[in-house]
CSV table of C-alpha atoms and ligand atoms in Angstrom, one decimal:
chain,number,residue,atom,x,y,z
A,1500,MET,CA,0.0,0.0,0.0
A,1501,ILE,CA,2.9,2.2,0.7
A,1502,ASN,CA,4.1,2.9,-2.8
A,1503,LEU,CA,0.8,3.2,-4.5
A,1504,SER,CA,-0.4,6.3,-6.2
A,1505,LEU,CA,-3.8,7.7,-5.4
A,1506,LYS,CA,-5.0,6.2,-8.6
A,1507,GLU,CA,-3.7,2.8,-7.8
A,1508,LEU,CA,-5.1,3.1,-4.2
A,1509,SER,CA,-8.5,4.1,-5.7
A,1510,ASP,CA,-8.4,1.1,-8.2
A,1511,SER,CA,-7.4,-1.3,-5.4
A,1512,LEU,CA,-10.3,-0.2,-3.3
A,1513,LYS,CA,-12.6,-0.6,-6.3
A,1514,GLU,CA,-11.2,-4.1,-7.0
A,1515,LYS,CA,-11.7,-5.0,-3.2
A,1516,LYS,CA,-7.9,-5.8,-2.9
A,1517,PHE,CA,-8.2,-4.1,0.4
A,1518,SER,CA,-10.9,-2.1,2.2
A,1519,SER,CA,-10.7,1.5,3.3
A,1520,VAL,CA,-10.6,0.3,6.9
A,1521,GLU,CA,-7.6,-1.9,6.2
A,1522,LEU,CA,-5.9,0.9,4.3
A,1523,THR,CA,-6.6,3.4,7.1
A,1524,GLN,CA,-5.4,1.0,9.7
A,1525,PHE,CA,-2.2,0.5,7.7
A,1526,PHE,CA,-1.4,4.2,7.8
A,1527,LEU,CA,-2.4,4.5,11.5
A,1528,ASP,CA,0.0,1.7,12.3
A,1529,ARG,CA,2.7,3.5,10.4
A,1530,LEU,CA,1.8,6.6,12.3
A,1531,ASP,CA,2.3,4.7,15.6
A,1532,LEU,CA,5.6,3.5,14.4
A,1533,TYR,CA,7.1,6.7,13.0
A,1534,ASN,CA,5.4,9.7,14.2
A,1535,SER,CA,7.3,10.0,17.5
A,1536,SER,CA,10.6,10.2,15.4
A,1537,ILE,CA,9.4,12.9,13.0
A,1538,ASN,CA,6.6,14.7,14.9
A,1539,ALA,CA,4.6,15.2,11.7
A,1540,PHE,CA,1.2,15.0,13.3
A,1541,ILE,CA,-0.2,17.3,16.1
A,1542,SER,CA,-3.3,15.1,16.7
A,1543,PHE,CA,-5.0,12.1,15.4
A,1544,ASP,CA,-8.1,10.2,16.4
A,1545,LYS,CA,-8.1,6.6,15.3
A,1546,ASP,CA,-11.8,6.0,16.2
A,1547,LYS,CA,-12.8,8.9,14.1
A,1548,SER,CA,-10.6,8.0,11.1
A,1549,LEU,CA,-11.8,4.3,11.2
A,1550,ALA,CA,-15.4,5.4,11.4
A,1551,MET,CA,-14.8,7.5,8.3
A,1552,ALA,CA,-13.2,4.6,6.6
A,1553,ARG,CA,-16.2,2.3,7.4
A,1554,ASN,CA,-18.5,4.9,5.9
A,1555,ALA,CA,-16.3,5.0,2.8
A,1556,ASP,CA,-16.4,1.3,2.5
A,1557,ALA,CA,-20.2,1.5,2.5
A,1558,MET,CA,-20.0,4.2,-0.2
A,1559,ILE,CA,-17.8,1.9,-2.3
A,1560,GLN,CA,-20.1,-1.0,-1.7
A,1561,GLU,CA,-23.1,1.0,-2.9
A,1562,GLY,CA,-21.3,2.0,-6.1
A,1563,ARG,CA,-20.8,5.6,-5.0
A,1564,GLN,CA,-17.0,5.7,-5.3
A,1565,ASN,CA,-15.1,8.8,-6.2
A,1566,TYR,CA,-11.4,9.0,-7.0
A,1567,LEU,CA,-10.6,9.7,-3.3
A,1568,THR,CA,-13.2,7.7,-1.5
A,1569,GLY,CA,-11.7,5.7,1.2
A,1570,ILE,CA,-8.3,7.2,0.9
A,1571,PRO,CA,-6.6,8.6,4.1
A,1572,ILE,CA,-5.6,12.1,3.8
A,1573,ALA,CA,-3.4,14.1,6.3
A,1574,GLN,CA,-4.9,17.5,6.9
A,1575,LYS,CA,-2.9,20.5,7.9
A,1576,ASP,CA,-3.9,21.7,11.4
A,1577,ILE,CA,-4.9,25.1,9.9
A,1578,PHE,CA,-8.2,23.6,8.6
A,1579,CYS,CA,-11.2,23.6,11.0
A,1580,ALA,CA,-12.6,20.1,11.2
A,1581,GLU,CA,-15.7,19.6,13.2
A,1582,GLY,CA,-15.1,17.8,16.5
A,1583,TRP,CA,-11.3,17.7,15.8
A,1584,LYS,CA,-8.7,19.7,17.8
A,1585,THR,CA,-7.6,22.5,15.4
A,1586,SER,CA,-4.5,24.3,16.9
A,1587,CYS,CA,-2.9,26.0,14.0
A,1588,GLY,CA,0.4,25.1,15.7
A,1589,SER,CA,-0.3,27.5,18.5
A,1590,ARG,CA,-0.8,27.4,22.3
A,1591,MET,CA,-3.5,29.9,21.7
A,1592,LEU,CA,-5.7,27.2,20.1
A,1593,ASP,CA,-4.4,24.2,22.0
A,1594,ASN,CA,-7.7,23.7,23.7
A,1595,PHE,CA,-9.8,24.5,20.5
A,1596,ILE,CA,-12.1,21.8,19.1
A,1597,ALA,CA,-13.5,23.2,15.8
A,1598,PRO,CA,-17.3,23.4,15.9
A,1599,TYR,CA,-17.6,23.3,12.1
A,1600,ASP,CA,-15.8,22.2,8.9
A,1601,ALA,CA,-13.7,24.3,6.7
A,1602,THR,CA,-14.9,24.1,3.1
A,1603,VAL,CA,-11.8,22.1,2.1
A,1604,ILE,CA,-12.6,19.6,4.8
A,1605,SER,CA,-16.2,19.3,3.9
A,1606,LYS,CA,-15.2,18.7,0.2
A,1607,PHE,CA,-13.0,15.8,1.2
A,1608,ASN,CA,-15.8,14.5,3.6
A,1609,GLU,CA,-18.3,14.6,0.7
A,1610,VAL,CA,-16.3,12.4,-1.5
A,1611,GLY,CA,-15.7,10.0,1.4
A,1612,ALA,CA,-12.0,10.6,1.9
A,1613,VAL,CA,-10.7,9.7,5.4
A,1614,ASN,CA,-9.2,12.3,7.7
A,1615,LEU,CA,-6.1,10.6,9.0
A,1616,GLY,CA,-5.1,13.3,11.4
A,1617,LYS,CA,-4.0,17.0,11.7
A,1618,THR,CA,-0.4,17.8,10.7
A,1619,ASN,CA,2.1,19.9,12.5
A,1620,MET,CA,2.9,23.3,11.2
A,1621,ASP,CA,4.7,26.6,12.0
A,1622,GLU,CA,2.6,28.7,14.5
A,1623,PHE,CA,-0.2,30.4,12.5
A,1624,ALA,CA,1.7,29.3,9.4
A,1625,MET,CA,4.5,31.8,10.1
A,1626,GLY,CA,7.9,30.2,9.4
A,1627,SER,CA,10.0,28.1,6.9
A,1628,SER,CA,11.2,25.4,9.1
A,1629,ASN,CA,8.4,24.2,11.4
A,1630,GLU,CA,10.5,25.4,14.3
A,1631,THR,CA,7.9,28.0,15.4
A,1632,SER,CA,5.2,25.2,16.2
A,1633,PHE,CA,4.0,25.1,19.8
A,1634,TYR,CA,4.2,21.3,19.4
A,1635,GLY,CA,7.9,21.1,18.6
A,1636,ASN,CA,9.7,20.9,15.4
A,1637,VAL,CA,9.1,18.4,12.7
A,1638,LYS,CA,12.0,16.4,11.4
A,1639,ASN,CA,12.7,15.7,7.8
A,1640,PRO,CA,12.4,12.0,7.0
A,1641,TRP,CA,15.4,12.5,4.6
A,1642,ASP,CA,17.6,13.5,7.4
A,1643,ILE,CA,16.2,13.5,11.0
A,1644,LYS,CA,18.6,16.3,12.0
A,1645,ALA,CA,17.2,18.6,9.3
A,1646,VAL,CA,14.1,20.7,9.0
A,1647,PRO,CA,11.3,19.7,6.6
A,1648,GLY,CA,10.7,23.3,5.7
A,1649,GLY,CA,7.6,25.2,6.6
A,1650,SER,CA,5.1,26.2,7.4
A,1651,SER,CA,3.4,23.0,6.0
A,1652,GLY,CA,6.3,20.9,7.3
A,1653,GLY,CA,4.1,18.3,9.1
A,1654,SER,CA,2.2,17.7,5.9
A,1655,ALA,CA,5.5,17.3,4.0
A,1656,ALA,CA,7.1,15.0,6.5
A,1657,ALA,CA,4.0,13.0,6.7
A,1658,VAL,CA,3.9,12.3,2.9
A,1659,ALA,CA,7.6,12.0,2.5
A,1660,GLY,CA,7.9,9.5,5.4
A,1661,MET,CA,4.9,7.7,3.8
A,1662,LEU,CA,2.7,8.1,6.9
A,1663,ALA,CA,0.0,9.4,4.5
A,1664,PRO,CA,-0.5,9.0,0.8
A,1665,ALA,CA,-1.3,12.7,0.4
A,1666,ALA,CA,-1.8,15.8,2.4
A,1667,THR,CA,-3.3,19.3,2.3
A,1668,ALA,CA,-1.2,22.3,2.9
A,1669,THR,CA,-1.5,26.1,2.7
A,1670,ASP,CA,0.9,28.6,1.1
A,1671,THR,CA,1.0,32.4,2.0
A,1672,GLY,CA,4.6,33.0,0.8
A,1673,GLY,CA,5.9,29.5,0.0
A,1674,SER,CA,4.6,27.1,2.6
A,1675,ILE,CA,3.5,24.4,0.1
A,1676,ARG,CA,6.3,24.7,-2.4
A,1677,GLN,CA,9.3,25.2,0.0
A,1678,PRO,CA,8.5,22.1,2.2
A,1679,ALA,CA,7.6,20.1,-0.9
A,1680,SER,CA,11.1,21.1,-2.2
A,1681,LEU,CA,12.9,20.1,1.0
A,1682,CYS,CA,11.0,16.8,1.4
A,1683,GLY,CA,11.2,15.6,-2.3
A,1684,LEU,CA,7.4,16.1,-3.0
A,1685,THR,CA,5.2,17.7,-5.5
A,1686,GLY,CA,3.2,20.6,-4.1
A,1687,LEU,CA,0.8,23.1,-5.8
A,1688,LYS,CA,-0.2,26.5,-4.7
A,1689,PRO,CA,-3.2,27.4,-6.8
A,1690,THR,CA,-4.2,30.8,-8.2
A,1691,TYR,CA,-5.6,33.0,-5.3
A,1692,GLY,CA,-9.4,32.4,-5.0
A,1693,LEU,CA,-9.4,29.0,-6.6
A,1694,VAL,CA,-9.7,27.1,-3.3
A,1695,SER,CA,-12.1,28.4,-0.6
A,1696,ARG,CA,-10.4,29.9,2.5
A,1697,TYR,CA,-13.6,29.5,4.6
A,1698,GLY,CA,-12.6,27.7,7.8
A,1699,MET,CA,-8.9,27.8,7.1
A,1700,ILE,CA,-7.4,29.8,10.0
A,1701,ALA,CA,-6.3,33.2,8.6
A,1702,PHE,CA,-2.7,34.4,8.4
A,1703,ALA,CA,-2.5,37.0,5.6
A,1704,SER,CA,-5.9,36.9,3.9
A,1705,SER,CA,-4.9,38.4,0.6
A,1706,LEU,CA,-2.1,35.8,0.1
A,1707,ASP,CA,-3.3,32.6,1.8
A,1708,GLN,CA,-4.2,29.8,-0.5
A,1709,ALA,CA,-4.6,26.1,0.2
A,1710,GLY,CA,-3.3,23.3,-2.1
A,1711,PRO,CA,-2.2,19.6,-2.3
A,1712,MET,CA,1.1,18.0,-1.3
A,1713,CYS,CA,1.7,14.6,-2.9
A,1714,HIS,CA,4.3,12.4,-4.5
A,1715,THR,CA,3.3,13.3,-8.0
A,1716,ALA,CA,1.7,15.9,-10.2
A,1717,GLU,CA,-1.1,13.4,-11.1
A,1718,ASP,CA,-1.9,12.8,-7.4
A,1719,CYS,CA,-2.0,16.6,-6.9
A,1720,ALA,CA,-4.5,16.9,-9.8
A,1721,ALA,CA,-6.8,14.3,-8.1
A,1722,MET,CA,-6.6,16.2,-4.9
A,1723,LEU,CA,-7.2,19.6,-6.7
A,1724,ASN,CA,-10.2,18.2,-8.3
A,1725,VAL,CA,-11.8,17.8,-4.8
A,1726,MET,CA,-10.5,21.1,-3.3
A,1727,THR,CA,-11.6,23.7,-5.9
A,1728,GLY,CA,-14.9,25.2,-6.5
A,1729,HIS,CA,-16.8,28.5,-5.8
A,1730,ASP,CA,-17.8,29.0,-2.2
A,1731,PRO,CA,-20.4,31.6,-1.3
A,1732,LYS,CA,-18.9,31.6,2.3
A,1733,ASP,CA,-15.6,33.1,1.0
A,1734,SER,CA,-16.0,36.4,-0.8
A,1735,THR,CA,-12.7,36.0,-2.6
A,1736,SER,CA,-13.6,32.6,-3.9
A,1737,VAL,CA,-13.8,32.8,-7.7
A,1738,GLN,CA,-16.9,31.9,-9.8
A,1739,ARG,CA,-15.7,29.8,-12.6
A,1740,GLU,CA,-16.5,26.4,-14.0
A,1741,LYS,CA,-14.9,23.5,-12.1
A,1742,GLU,CA,-12.2,21.9,-14.1
A,1743,ASN,CA,-11.0,18.4,-14.3
A,1744,TYR,CA,-7.2,18.6,-13.7
A,1745,LEU,CA,-6.6,15.0,-14.7
A,1746,LYS,CA,-8.1,15.5,-18.2
A,1747,GLY,CA,-5.1,17.0,-20.0
A,1748,ILE,CA,-2.4,15.7,-17.7
A,1749,HIS,CA,-0.7,13.5,-20.4
A,1750,ASP,CA,-1.0,16.1,-23.2
A,1751,PRO,CA,2.2,16.5,-25.2
A,1752,ILE,CA,4.2,19.7,-24.4
A,1753,LYS,CA,6.0,20.2,-27.7
A,1754,GLY,CA,6.3,23.8,-28.5
A,1755,LEU,CA,5.8,25.0,-25.0
A,1756,LYS,CA,7.6,28.2,-24.2
A,1757,ILE,CA,9.4,28.1,-20.8
A,1758,GLY,CA,10.7,31.3,-19.5
A,1759,ILE,CA,13.7,31.4,-17.4
A,1760,PRO,CA,13.9,34.5,-15.1
A,1761,LYS,CA,17.5,35.6,-14.9
A,1762,GLU,CA,16.9,37.0,-11.4
A,1763,PHE,CA,16.3,33.5,-10.1
A,1764,PHE,CA,19.8,32.4,-10.9
A,1765,SER,CA,21.8,35.1,-9.1
A,1766,GLU,CA,23.8,35.0,-5.8
A,1767,GLY,CA,22.2,33.2,-3.0
A,1768,LEU,CA,21.4,30.1,-4.9
A,1769,GLU,CA,23.5,27.0,-4.2
A,1770,PRO,CA,25.6,26.3,-7.3
A,1771,GLU,CA,24.7,22.7,-7.2
A,1772,ILE,CA,20.9,23.5,-7.1
A,1773,GLU,CA,21.5,25.7,-10.1
A,1774,LYS,CA,23.1,22.8,-12.0
A,1775,ILE,CA,20.2,20.6,-11.1
A,1776,ILE,CA,17.7,23.1,-12.4
A,1777,GLU,CA,19.7,23.4,-15.6
A,1778,GLN,CA,19.5,19.7,-16.0
A,1779,GLY,CA,15.7,20.1,-15.6
A,1780,ILE,CA,15.7,22.7,-18.3
A,1781,ASP,CA,17.6,20.4,-20.5
A,1782,GLU,CA,15.1,17.6,-19.9
A,1783,TYR,CA,12.3,20.0,-21.0
A,1784,LYS,CA,14.2,20.9,-24.2
A,1785,LYS,CA,14.5,17.2,-25.0
A,1786,LEU,CA,10.8,16.9,-24.6
A,1787,GLY,CA,10.3,19.6,-27.2
A,1788,ALA,CA,10.0,22.8,-25.1
A,1789,GLU,CA,11.5,26.1,-26.2
A,1790,ILE,CA,13.5,28.1,-23.6
A,1791,VAL,CA,13.3,31.9,-23.5
A,1792,GLU,CA,15.0,34.3,-21.2
A,1793,ILE,CA,12.7,36.6,-19.2
A,1794,SER,CA,13.1,39.1,-16.4
A,1795,LEU,CA,11.3,39.7,-13.2
A,1796,PRO,CA,13.1,43.0,-12.3
A,1797,ASN,CA,11.2,43.6,-9.1
A,1798,ASN,CA,11.6,40.1,-7.6
A,1799,HIS,CA,14.2,41.3,-5.1
A,1800,LEU,CA,11.6,43.6,-3.5
A,1801,SER,CA,9.2,40.7,-2.9
A,1802,ILE,CA,10.5,39.7,0.5
A,1803,PRO,CA,10.6,43.2,1.9
A,1804,VAL,CA,7.1,43.9,0.5
A,1805,TYR,CA,5.8,40.6,1.9
A,1806,TYR,CA,7.1,41.4,5.3
A,1807,VAL,CA,5.1,44.5,5.3
A,1808,ILE,CA,1.8,43.2,3.9
A,1809,ALA,CA,1.7,39.8,5.6
A,1810,PRO,CA,2.4,41.1,9.1
A,1811,ALA,CA,0.0,43.9,8.6
A,1812,GLU,CA,-2.8,41.5,7.7
A,1813,ALA,CA,-1.7,39.0,10.4
A,1814,SER,CA,-1.8,41.7,13.0
A,1815,SER,CA,-5.4,42.4,12.1
A,1816,ASN,CA,-6.4,38.7,11.7
A,1817,LEU,CA,-4.9,37.7,15.0
A,1818,SER,CA,-6.6,40.4,17.1
A,1819,ARG,CA,-9.5,37.9,17.5
A,1820,TYR,CA,-7.4,35.8,19.9
A,1821,ASP,CA,-8.2,37.8,23.0
A,1822,GLY,CA,-9.0,35.1,25.5
A,1823,VAL,CA,-12.7,36.0,25.5
A,1824,ARG,CA,-14.6,33.8,23.0
A,1825,TYR,CA,-12.4,30.8,22.4
A,1826,GLY,CA,-8.9,29.5,22.7
A,1827,TYR,CA,-6.3,30.2,25.5
A,1828,ARG,CA,-7.0,32.4,28.4
A,1829,THR,CA,-4.5,33.2,31.1
A,1830,LYS,CA,-5.2,31.9,34.5
A,1831,GLU,CA,-4.9,35.0,36.8
A,1832,TYR,CA,-5.5,38.6,35.9
A,1833,ASP,CA,-6.5,41.8,37.5
A,1834,ASP,CA,-8.8,43.4,34.9
A,1835,LEU,CA,-9.9,43.0,31.3
A,1836,MET,CA,-6.8,44.7,29.9
A,1837,ASP,CA,-4.5,42.6,32.0
A,1838,MET,CA,-6.4,39.5,30.8
A,1839,TYR,CA,-5.9,40.5,27.2
A,1840,CYS,CA,-2.2,41.2,27.7
A,1841,LYS,CA,-1.3,38.1,29.6
A,1842,THR,CA,-3.4,35.8,27.3
A,1843,ARG,CA,-1.6,37.2,24.2
A,1844,GLU,CA,1.7,37.2,26.0
A,1845,GLU,CA,1.4,33.6,27.0
A,1846,GLY,CA,-0.6,32.3,24.1
A,1847,PHE,CA,1.6,33.4,21.2
A,1848,GLY,CA,5.1,32.4,20.4
A,1849,ASN,CA,7.9,34.8,19.5
A,1850,GLU,CA,7.7,34.8,15.7
A,1851,VAL,CA,4.0,35.5,15.9
A,1852,LYS,CA,4.6,38.4,18.3
A,1853,ARG,CA,7.2,39.8,16.0
A,1854,ARG,CA,4.8,39.8,13.1
A,1855,ILE,CA,2.0,41.4,15.2
A,1856,MET,CA,4.3,44.2,16.2
A,1857,ILE,CA,5.6,44.8,12.8
A,1858,GLY,CA,2.1,44.7,11.3
A,1859,THR,CA,0.6,47.1,13.9
A,1860,TYR,CA,3.6,49.5,13.3
A,1861,VAL,CA,3.2,49.6,9.5
A,1862,LEU,CA,-0.5,50.1,9.8
A,1863,SER,CA,-0.2,52.9,12.3
A,1864,ALA,CA,-1.4,56.4,11.3
A,1865,GLY,CA,2.1,57.9,11.0
A,1866,TYR,CA,3.7,55.1,9.0
A,1867,TYR,CA,0.8,53.7,6.9
A,1868,ASP,CA,1.7,55.7,3.7
A,1869,ALA,CA,5.5,55.1,4.1
A,1870,TYR,CA,5.2,51.3,4.6
A,1871,TYR,CA,1.9,49.8,3.9
A,1872,LEU,CA,0.8,51.9,0.9
A,1873,LYS,CA,4.3,51.8,-0.6
A,1874,ALA,CA,4.4,48.0,-0.3
A,1875,GLN,CA,1.0,47.8,-2.0
A,1876,LYS,CA,2.4,49.9,-4.9
A,1877,ILE,CA,5.4,47.6,-5.3
A,1878,ARG,CA,3.1,44.6,-5.1
A,1879,ARG,CA,1.5,45.9,-8.2
A,1880,LEU,CA,4.8,46.3,-10.0
A,1881,ILE,CA,5.6,42.7,-9.1
A,1882,SER,CA,2.4,41.6,-10.7
A,1883,GLU,CA,3.1,43.7,-13.8
A,1884,ASP,CA,6.5,42.0,-14.1
A,1885,PHE,CA,4.7,38.6,-14.4
A,1886,LYS,CA,2.2,40.0,-16.8
A,1887,LYS,CA,5.0,41.2,-19.1
A,1888,ALA,CA,6.8,37.9,-18.7
A,1889,PHE,CA,3.7,35.8,-19.8
A,1890,GLU,CA,3.6,37.7,-23.1
A,1891,LYS,CA,6.9,35.9,-23.9
A,1892,CYS,CA,6.3,32.5,-22.3
A,1893,ASP,CA,3.7,30.0,-21.3
A,1894,VAL,CA,5.3,29.1,-18.0
A,1895,ILE,CA,8.2,30.2,-15.9
A,1896,LEU,CA,10.7,27.8,-14.5
A,1897,GLY,CA,13.3,28.2,-11.7
A,1898,PRO,CA,14.4,26.8,-8.4
A,1899,SER,CA,11.8,26.4,-5.6
A,1900,ALA,CA,14.1,27.2,-2.7
A,1901,PRO,CA,17.7,28.6,-2.5
A,1902,SER,CA,18.9,25.6,-0.4
A,1903,VAL,CA,18.1,22.0,0.5
A,1904,ALA,CA,16.9,21.0,4.0
A,1905,PHE,CA,19.1,22.8,6.5
A,1906,PRO,CA,20.0,21.6,10.1
A,1907,ILE,CA,17.4,22.1,12.8
A,1908,GLY,CA,18.5,25.3,14.6
A,1909,ASP,CA,20.6,26.6,11.8
A,1910,LYS,CA,18.5,29.7,11.0
A,1911,LYS,CA,16.1,29.8,14.0
A,1912,GLU,CA,17.9,32.9,15.6
A,1913,ASP,CA,18.2,34.8,12.4
A,1914,PRO,CA,14.8,35.7,11.0
A,1915,LEU,CA,16.2,37.5,7.9
A,1916,LYS,CA,18.1,34.3,6.9
A,1917,MET,CA,14.9,32.3,7.4
A,1918,TYR,CA,12.9,34.7,5.4
A,1919,MET,CA,15.2,34.3,2.4
A,1920,GLN,CA,14.0,30.6,2.0
A,1921,ASP,CA,11.0,32.1,0.2
A,1922,VAL,CA,12.9,34.3,-2.2
A,1923,TYR,CA,11.6,32.4,-5.3
A,1924,THR,CA,8.2,31.7,-4.0
A,1925,ILE,CA,6.8,34.9,-2.4
A,1926,SER,CA,6.4,36.9,-5.6
A,1927,THR,CA,3.8,34.5,-7.0
A,1928,ASN,CA,1.7,34.9,-3.8
A,1929,LEU,CA,2.0,38.7,-4.1
A,1930,ALA,CA,0.7,38.3,-7.6
A,1931,GLY,CA,-1.9,35.7,-6.8
A,1932,LEU,CA,-0.4,33.3,-9.4
A,1933,PRO,CA,-0.2,29.5,-9.2
A,1934,GLY,CA,3.1,27.8,-8.6
A,1935,LEU,CA,4.2,24.2,-8.3
A,1936,SER,CA,7.3,22.6,-6.8
A,1937,MET,CA,8.5,19.1,-7.8
A,1938,PRO,CA,11.6,17.0,-7.1
A,1939,ALA,CA,14.3,17.5,-9.7
A,1940,GLY,CA,17.5,16.0,-8.2
A,1941,LEU,CA,19.5,15.4,-5.1
A,1942,MET,CA,22.2,17.4,-3.4
A,1943,ASN,CA,24.2,15.7,-0.6
A,1944,ASN,CA,21.4,13.1,-0.7
A,1945,LEU,CA,18.7,15.7,0.0
A,1946,PRO,CA,15.9,16.5,-2.4
A,1947,VAL,CA,16.1,19.6,-4.6
A,1948,GLY,CA,12.8,21.2,-5.9
A,1949,MET,CA,12.2,22.8,-9.2
A,1950,GLN,CA,9.4,25.3,-9.5
A,1951,LEU,CA,6.9,26.0,-12.3
A,1952,ILE,CA,4.9,29.3,-12.1
A,1953,GLY,CA,1.9,29.7,-14.4
A,1954,ASN,CA,-0.5,32.4,-15.4
A,1955,TYR,CA,-3.8,32.8,-13.5
A,1956,PHE,CA,-5.8,29.6,-13.5
A,1957,SER,CA,-3.3,27.6,-15.5
A,1958,GLU,CA,-3.1,24.8,-12.8
A,1959,ALA,CA,-4.2,22.2,-15.5
A,1960,LYS,CA,-1.3,23.3,-17.6
A,1961,LEU,CA,1.2,23.3,-14.7
A,1962,LEU,CA,0.2,19.8,-13.6
A,1963,ASN,CA,0.4,18.6,-17.2
A,1964,ILE,CA,3.9,20.1,-17.6
A,1965,ALA,CA,5.0,18.5,-14.3
A,1966,ASN,CA,3.5,15.2,-15.1
A,1967,ILE,CA,5.3,15.1,-18.4
A,1968,PHE,CA,8.6,15.6,-16.6
A,1969,GLN,CA,7.7,12.9,-14.1
A,1970,THR,CA,6.8,10.4,-16.7
A,1971,ASN,CA,10.4,10.9,-18.2
A,1972,THR,CA,12.3,11.1,-14.9
A,1973,ASP,CA,12.5,9.3,-11.6
A,1974,TRP,CA,13.2,11.9,-9.0
A,1975,HIS,CA,9.6,11.8,-7.6
A,1976,ASN,CA,10.1,8.0,-6.9
A,1977,LEU,CA,12.9,8.3,-4.5
A,1978,SER,CA,12.1,7.8,-0.9
A,1979,PRO,CA,14.0,8.5,2.3
A,1980,LYS,CA,15.9,5.6,3.8
A,1981,GLY,CA,14.4,4.0,6.9
A,1982,PHE,CA,10.8,4.7,6.0
A,1983,GLU,CA,10.4,2.3,3.1
B,3181,LIG,N1,7.8,31.5,5.3
B,3181,LIG,C1,6.9,32.5,5.0
B,3181,LIG,C2,6.5,33.1,6.4
B,3181,LIG,O1,7.1,32.8,7.3
B,3181,LIG,C3,5.7,32.0,4.4
B,3181,LIG,C4,4.8,31.1,5.2
B,3181,LIG,C5,3.6,30.6,4.5
B,3181,LIG,O2,3.5,30.5,3.3
B,3181,LIG,N2,2.6,30.3,5.3
B,3181,LIG,O3,5.6,33.9,6.4
C-alpha cells in the first residue's frame, strides 16, 4: 500500500484488494511506528478515522466511489474540522475543538476521503522550518537532523515518510512549495481564489491559499479536483466552472515556451541546485519545449514587500485571539486589559509576536503611507512583471528554494536568513499566481525542488507540464531511507 499512487489506491479499493478500513489501519500503524521520530502530526483520532473509513467502504459497496473515496488524507492543522482539535500550531488554540468544517474539509468529507489526522505546522503558518510550532519541530524524513521546511512541514514530512499517501497544505509565501522542495514532493499553490479559505485559519488573507502536497503531479491533480470550486462563504472565492485537472495531464508539451527568469539564478542560490535546475531545463528541451529568457526585475523587492503586507494582515487577523470567545485564556489577571495582555503574551510564540508588532507598526497612522501603501504599490509592480513575462512564455521555471533541507536550529535565531527561504516563491503569492514545486534531483542526498509558475488559472497546464517531466524522470519516486 505504501508505494501506490492515489489512482492505484483508488483502483485497489474498487477491486476490493483491500478495504478503506484496512488501508486506514495500515497508515495509522505507520503513524504509531514513525510519528514519534518525525513529529509530523499534532493530533489524530483513530476511532474517528476508522469510522470515516467504514463509511467509505459502505459508499464503495453502494457504487458511490469517487477517486478519493476511502483514501486517508493528512490535513494541515490550519483547517477547522468539526469535532477535531484544530490548533494552527499555537498554544493559543491548544484547547480549541472546531465546531464546524472548513470548506476544504467538507469537500473531502463529501467524496468519502478519510481524515487521517492533523499535521504539524509553524505557528499560524509563520515560518519556513516548522520550528515555530508550539508542538515542537518536525523532522525531515530524509535527514532527521534537518528541518522539513515550513510552514506545512508536518504535511510534507507525513507524505515523505509515507505516513500518509497525500496531504493538504497552505501557502502564503511559499509554505507548500518550499517544504515540498525540501522533502522531495510535488506541491501546488493554486491561483488565489481557486480554493475556498472558509474555515482555514487566517494568516494573511490576501495571500493565503490552500493546495495539495503529494508524491506526483497526477496525485495533486486528483486532490485539486476535490479542493476547488466556488464557495459563497468566501467572498474572494472565484466563480468559474470547475475543471478536471486530470483531463489533459498527459498532453504533449511540444512547442511549450518556458521562461527562465535571470533574477532566479543570481547570488544566494547554491551552485549545485543551479546545476540541477539546468538539467531540468535540458530535460524539457529534449521533450520539445522552447526556452526563452525573461526578467522579473522587481523580484528582489518581494521579500521586503511581503514582510510589510503579511504582518499587517496578520496583526489584524490575530486580534481575534483575546481570551474572550475561544482559545487560550490566562489563569490569573486583574482586569480585562490585564487578561488580554497576559493571554496574548502567554498564548503566542515569539515569531507571531514579532509579526503582530511589525504589522501594527506599518498600519499605524504615522507610518501607513510610508510602509503599507508603498508596499501595495510595489506589489502591483511585481504583478506587472509577471504580466509582461507571460507575453513571452507559457510558464516560468526556476528553483523552488535557495537551499536543500538545513540543520534544525541553523536559521532559527536569524529571521532574515529564514525569510530568504521564500525568495523564489513569495512573488507568486503577491501576484496571486499558481506555482508548483516538484523534485528534480538530489544534493548531498537531500531533495532539490524545481518550480513552475503559471499564469492565472493555469493549474491544469502546470500539472500537465510537471506530469510530463515525471513520466520521463524518476526523482519523484525516490524515498528516504528508513521509511520504506
Ligand atoms: N515562510 C513564510 C512566512 O514565514 C511563508 C509562510 C507561509 O507560506 N505560510 O511567512
